[in-house]
Short mmCIF file of C-alpha atoms in Angstrom, two decimals:
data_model
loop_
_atom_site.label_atom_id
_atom_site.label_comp_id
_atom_site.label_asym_id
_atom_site.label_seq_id
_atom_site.Cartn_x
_atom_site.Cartn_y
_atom_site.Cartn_z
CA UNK L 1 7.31 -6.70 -4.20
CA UNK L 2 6.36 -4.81 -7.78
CA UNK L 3 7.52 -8.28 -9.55
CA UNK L 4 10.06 -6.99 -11.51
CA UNK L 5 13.42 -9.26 -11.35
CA UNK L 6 17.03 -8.66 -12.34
CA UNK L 7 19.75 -10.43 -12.49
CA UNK L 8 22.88 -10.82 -11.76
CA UNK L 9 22.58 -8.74 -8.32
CA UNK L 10 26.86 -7.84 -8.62
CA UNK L 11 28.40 -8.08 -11.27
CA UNK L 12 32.13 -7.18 -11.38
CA UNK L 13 34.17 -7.62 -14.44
CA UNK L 14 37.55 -5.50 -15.98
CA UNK L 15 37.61 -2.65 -18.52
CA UNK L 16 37.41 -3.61 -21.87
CA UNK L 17 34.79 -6.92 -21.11
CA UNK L 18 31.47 -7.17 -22.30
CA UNK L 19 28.13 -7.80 -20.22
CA UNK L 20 24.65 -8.91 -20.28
CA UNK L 21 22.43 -7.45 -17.38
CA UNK L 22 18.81 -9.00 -18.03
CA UNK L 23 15.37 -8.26 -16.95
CA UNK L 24 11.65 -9.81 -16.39
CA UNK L 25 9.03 -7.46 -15.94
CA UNK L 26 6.08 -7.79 -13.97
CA UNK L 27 3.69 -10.10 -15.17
CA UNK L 28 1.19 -8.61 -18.24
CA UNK L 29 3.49 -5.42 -18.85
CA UNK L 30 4.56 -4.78 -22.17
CA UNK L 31 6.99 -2.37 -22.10
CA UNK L 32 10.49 -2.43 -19.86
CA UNK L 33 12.49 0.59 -19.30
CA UNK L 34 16.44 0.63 -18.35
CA UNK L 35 17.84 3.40 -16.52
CA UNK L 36 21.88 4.05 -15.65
CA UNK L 37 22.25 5.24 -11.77
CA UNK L 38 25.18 6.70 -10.83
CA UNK L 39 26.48 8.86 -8.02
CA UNK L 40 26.89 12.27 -10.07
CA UNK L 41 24.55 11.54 -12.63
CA UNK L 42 21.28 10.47 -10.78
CA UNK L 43 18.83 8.45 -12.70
CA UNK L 44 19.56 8.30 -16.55
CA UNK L 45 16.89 6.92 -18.92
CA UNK L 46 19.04 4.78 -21.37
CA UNK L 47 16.60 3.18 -23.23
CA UNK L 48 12.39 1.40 -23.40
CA UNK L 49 11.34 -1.50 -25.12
CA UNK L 50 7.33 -1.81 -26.36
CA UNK L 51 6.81 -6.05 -27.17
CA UNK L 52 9.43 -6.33 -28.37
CA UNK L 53 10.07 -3.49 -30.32
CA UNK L 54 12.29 -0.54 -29.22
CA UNK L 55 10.15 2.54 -28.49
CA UNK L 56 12.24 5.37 -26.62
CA UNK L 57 15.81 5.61 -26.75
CA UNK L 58 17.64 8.38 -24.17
CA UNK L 59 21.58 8.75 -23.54
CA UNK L 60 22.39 4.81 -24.61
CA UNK L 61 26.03 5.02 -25.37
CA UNK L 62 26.64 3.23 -28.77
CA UNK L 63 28.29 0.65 -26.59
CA UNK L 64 25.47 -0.47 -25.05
CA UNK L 65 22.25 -2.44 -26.74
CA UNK L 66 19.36 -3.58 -25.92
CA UNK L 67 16.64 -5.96 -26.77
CA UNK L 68 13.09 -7.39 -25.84
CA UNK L 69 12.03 -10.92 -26.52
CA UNK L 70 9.06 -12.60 -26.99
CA UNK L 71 8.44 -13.78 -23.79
CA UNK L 72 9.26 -10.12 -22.63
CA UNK L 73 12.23 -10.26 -20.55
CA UNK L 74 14.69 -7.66 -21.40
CA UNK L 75 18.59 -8.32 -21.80
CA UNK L 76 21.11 -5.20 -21.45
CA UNK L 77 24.20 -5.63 -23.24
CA UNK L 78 27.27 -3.16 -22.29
CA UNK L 79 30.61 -3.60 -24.06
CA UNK L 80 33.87 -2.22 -24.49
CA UNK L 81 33.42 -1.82 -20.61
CA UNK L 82 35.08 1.72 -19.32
CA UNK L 83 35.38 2.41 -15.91
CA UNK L 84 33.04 5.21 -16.16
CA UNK L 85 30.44 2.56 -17.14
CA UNK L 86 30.13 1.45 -12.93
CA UNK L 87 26.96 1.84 -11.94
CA UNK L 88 23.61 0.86 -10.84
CA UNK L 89 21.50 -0.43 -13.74
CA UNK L 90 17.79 -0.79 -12.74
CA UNK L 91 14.98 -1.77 -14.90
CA UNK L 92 11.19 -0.74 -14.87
CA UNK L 93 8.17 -1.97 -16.59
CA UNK L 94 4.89 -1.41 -16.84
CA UNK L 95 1.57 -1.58 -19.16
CA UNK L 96 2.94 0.63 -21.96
CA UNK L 97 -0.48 0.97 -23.01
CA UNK L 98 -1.92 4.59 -24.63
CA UNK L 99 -4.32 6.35 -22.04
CA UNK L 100 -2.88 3.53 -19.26
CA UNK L 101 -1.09 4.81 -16.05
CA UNK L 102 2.61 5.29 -16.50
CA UNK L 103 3.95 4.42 -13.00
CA UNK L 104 6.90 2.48 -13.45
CA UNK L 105 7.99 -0.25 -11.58
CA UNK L 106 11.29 -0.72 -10.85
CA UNK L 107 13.16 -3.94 -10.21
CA UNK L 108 16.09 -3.98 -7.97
CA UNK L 109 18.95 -2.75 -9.81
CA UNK L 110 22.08 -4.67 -11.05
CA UNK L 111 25.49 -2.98 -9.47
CA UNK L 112 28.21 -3.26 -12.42
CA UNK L 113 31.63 -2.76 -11.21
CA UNK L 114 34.34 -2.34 -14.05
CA UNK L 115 37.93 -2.38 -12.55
CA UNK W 1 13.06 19.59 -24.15
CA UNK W 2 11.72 17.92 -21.64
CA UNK W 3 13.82 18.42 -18.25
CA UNK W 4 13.47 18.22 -14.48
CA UNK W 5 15.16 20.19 -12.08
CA UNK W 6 15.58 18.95 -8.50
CA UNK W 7 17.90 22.11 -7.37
CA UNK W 8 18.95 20.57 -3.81
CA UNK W 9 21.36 17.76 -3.62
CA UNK W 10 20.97 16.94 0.18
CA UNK W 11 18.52 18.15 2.45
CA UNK W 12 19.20 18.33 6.40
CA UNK W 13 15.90 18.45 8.70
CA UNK W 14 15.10 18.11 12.18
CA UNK W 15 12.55 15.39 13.18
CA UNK W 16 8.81 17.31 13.30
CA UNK W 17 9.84 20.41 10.83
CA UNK W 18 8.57 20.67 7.66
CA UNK W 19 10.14 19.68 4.70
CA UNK W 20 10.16 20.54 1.11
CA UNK W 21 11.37 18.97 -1.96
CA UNK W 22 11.78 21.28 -4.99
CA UNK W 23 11.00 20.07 -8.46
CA UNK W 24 10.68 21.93 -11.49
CA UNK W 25 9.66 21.28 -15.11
CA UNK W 26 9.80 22.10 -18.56
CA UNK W 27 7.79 20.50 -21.00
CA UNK W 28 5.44 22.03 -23.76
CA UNK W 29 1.96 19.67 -22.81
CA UNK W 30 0.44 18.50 -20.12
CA UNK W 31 2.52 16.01 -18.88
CA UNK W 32 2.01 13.28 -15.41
CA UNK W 33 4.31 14.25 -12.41
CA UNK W 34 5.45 11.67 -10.03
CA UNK W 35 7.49 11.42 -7.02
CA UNK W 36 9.13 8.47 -6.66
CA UNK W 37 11.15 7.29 -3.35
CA UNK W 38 14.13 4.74 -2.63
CA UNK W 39 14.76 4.04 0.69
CA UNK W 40 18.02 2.47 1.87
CA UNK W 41 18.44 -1.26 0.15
CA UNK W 42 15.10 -1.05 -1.24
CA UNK W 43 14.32 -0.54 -4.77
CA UNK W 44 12.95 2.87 -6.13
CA UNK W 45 9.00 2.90 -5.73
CA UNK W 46 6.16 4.94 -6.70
CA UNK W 47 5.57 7.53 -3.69
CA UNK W 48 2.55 9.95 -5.17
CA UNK W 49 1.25 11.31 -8.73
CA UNK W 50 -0.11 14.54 -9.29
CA UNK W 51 -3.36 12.74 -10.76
CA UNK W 52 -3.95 11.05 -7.78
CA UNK W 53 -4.18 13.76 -5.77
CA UNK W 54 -3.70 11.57 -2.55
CA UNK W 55 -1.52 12.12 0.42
CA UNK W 56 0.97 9.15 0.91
CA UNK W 57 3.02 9.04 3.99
CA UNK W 58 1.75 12.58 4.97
CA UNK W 59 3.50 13.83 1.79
CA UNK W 60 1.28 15.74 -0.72
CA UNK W 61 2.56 17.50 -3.67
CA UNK W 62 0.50 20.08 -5.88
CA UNK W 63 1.10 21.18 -9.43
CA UNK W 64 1.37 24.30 -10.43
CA UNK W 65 1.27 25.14 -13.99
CA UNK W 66 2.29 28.28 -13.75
CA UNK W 67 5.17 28.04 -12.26
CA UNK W 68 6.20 24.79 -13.86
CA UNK W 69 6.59 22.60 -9.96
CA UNK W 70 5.71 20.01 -8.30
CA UNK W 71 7.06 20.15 -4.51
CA UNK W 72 6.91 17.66 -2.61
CA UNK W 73 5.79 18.82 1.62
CA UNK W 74 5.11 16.87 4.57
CA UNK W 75 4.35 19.21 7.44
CA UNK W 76 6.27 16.91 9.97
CA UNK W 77 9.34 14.96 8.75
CA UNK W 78 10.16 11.59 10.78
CA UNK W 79 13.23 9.93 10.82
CA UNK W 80 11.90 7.11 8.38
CA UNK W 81 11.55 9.58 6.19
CA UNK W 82 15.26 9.46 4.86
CA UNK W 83 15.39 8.35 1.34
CA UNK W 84 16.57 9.61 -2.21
CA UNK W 85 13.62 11.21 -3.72
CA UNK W 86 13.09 11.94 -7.47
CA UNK W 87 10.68 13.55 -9.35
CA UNK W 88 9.57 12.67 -12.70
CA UNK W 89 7.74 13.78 -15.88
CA UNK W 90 6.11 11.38 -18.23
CA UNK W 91 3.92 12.65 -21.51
CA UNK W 92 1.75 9.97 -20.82
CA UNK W 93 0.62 7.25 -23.37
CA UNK W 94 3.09 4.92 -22.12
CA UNK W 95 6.12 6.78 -23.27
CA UNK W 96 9.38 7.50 -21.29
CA UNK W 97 9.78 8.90 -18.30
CA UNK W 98 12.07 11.76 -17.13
CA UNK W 99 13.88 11.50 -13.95
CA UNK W 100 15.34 14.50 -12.02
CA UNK W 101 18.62 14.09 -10.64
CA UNK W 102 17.37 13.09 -7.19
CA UNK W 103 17.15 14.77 -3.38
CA UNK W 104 18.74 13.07 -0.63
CA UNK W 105 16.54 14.09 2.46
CA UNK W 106 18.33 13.49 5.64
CA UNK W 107 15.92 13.80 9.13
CA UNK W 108 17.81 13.98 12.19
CA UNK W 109 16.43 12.97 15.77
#
């Protein structure tokens, strides 16, 4: 078990609806990584948050936001839900730390389904 | 730009051939390559890194920076072997980390 948790495990909700998916990394890691895992589009790097502070930012529709809190759980917040947006939403952490390893550690995903 | 190319989709084997995953790269420095591995209901996991230089599972992977790849081989497949495998590029430093778009290796008894 790497530690990392997610929740909800399903989440199933109709276009249009707004989300939170949320995320505690493993214990000591500072930064936490969401990723957007779909069928056709393998594993998309949405966005990474550094304690607290957003550090990376990939293809994160405008839709979508993130944030890191102080205790360092992550929350993933997807609105104006499209269809398109059904997928498997995984987070990762890790140290985050300059000249650290950068093996990532992946919880174990949240399935969104938007009907 | 930093990209990685995993050219096969699916990949078919027979139990006890050898298999190889194909990843490519692009990216400027000298970056970390990883192969990571999800297995069926599990959650996507580390499988080897290029700095480690280890053999996990019997799978090794080399890099070669001259031809920008990172294959992943394992001499014998076995039927636990099935998994979605993806390779990955990181610039290190604890910045983000590039996923290619996955192989789905398929070993048949």
């Amino acid at each position: 078990d790497s530690g990392v948790t997610q929740t909800p495990k399903h989440l199933i909700t109709a276009t249009g609806q707004r989300v939170t998916l949320r995320c505690s990394p493993r214990s000591g890691d500072l930064s936490v990584y969401w990723y957007q895992q779909s069928l056709d589009q393998g594993l998309q790097f949405l966005i990474q948050y550094y304690n607290g502070e957003e550090r990376a930012k990939g293809n994160i529709l405008e839709r979508f936001s993130a944030q890191q809190f102080p205790d360092l759980h992550s929350e993933l917040n997807l609105s104006s839900l499209e269809l398109g947006d059904s997928a498997l939403y995984f987070c990762a952490s890790n140290p985050g730390l300059a000249g650290g390893q950068d093996t990532q550690y992946f919880g174990p995903g949240t399935r969104l389904t938007v009907l | 730009a930093q990209r990685v190319t995993q050219p096969e989709k699916l990949l078919s084997v027979f139990k006890g051939a050898p298999v190889e995953l194909k990843c490519n790269y692009s990216y400027s420095g000298s970056p970390e390559l990883f192969w990571y591995v999800q297995y069926s209901r599990q959650r996507l996991q580390l499988l080897l890194r290029h700095i480690s230089r280890e053999s996990i599972k019997g799978f090794t992977a080399d890099l070669n920076k001259g031809e920008t790849s990172f294959h992943l081989k394992k001499p014998f497949a076995q039927e636990e072997d099935s998994a979605m495998y993806y390779c990955a590029l990181s610039r290190g430093g604890g910045f983000k980390t590039i996923f290619g778009a996955g192989t789905r290796l398929f070993v048949k008894a």
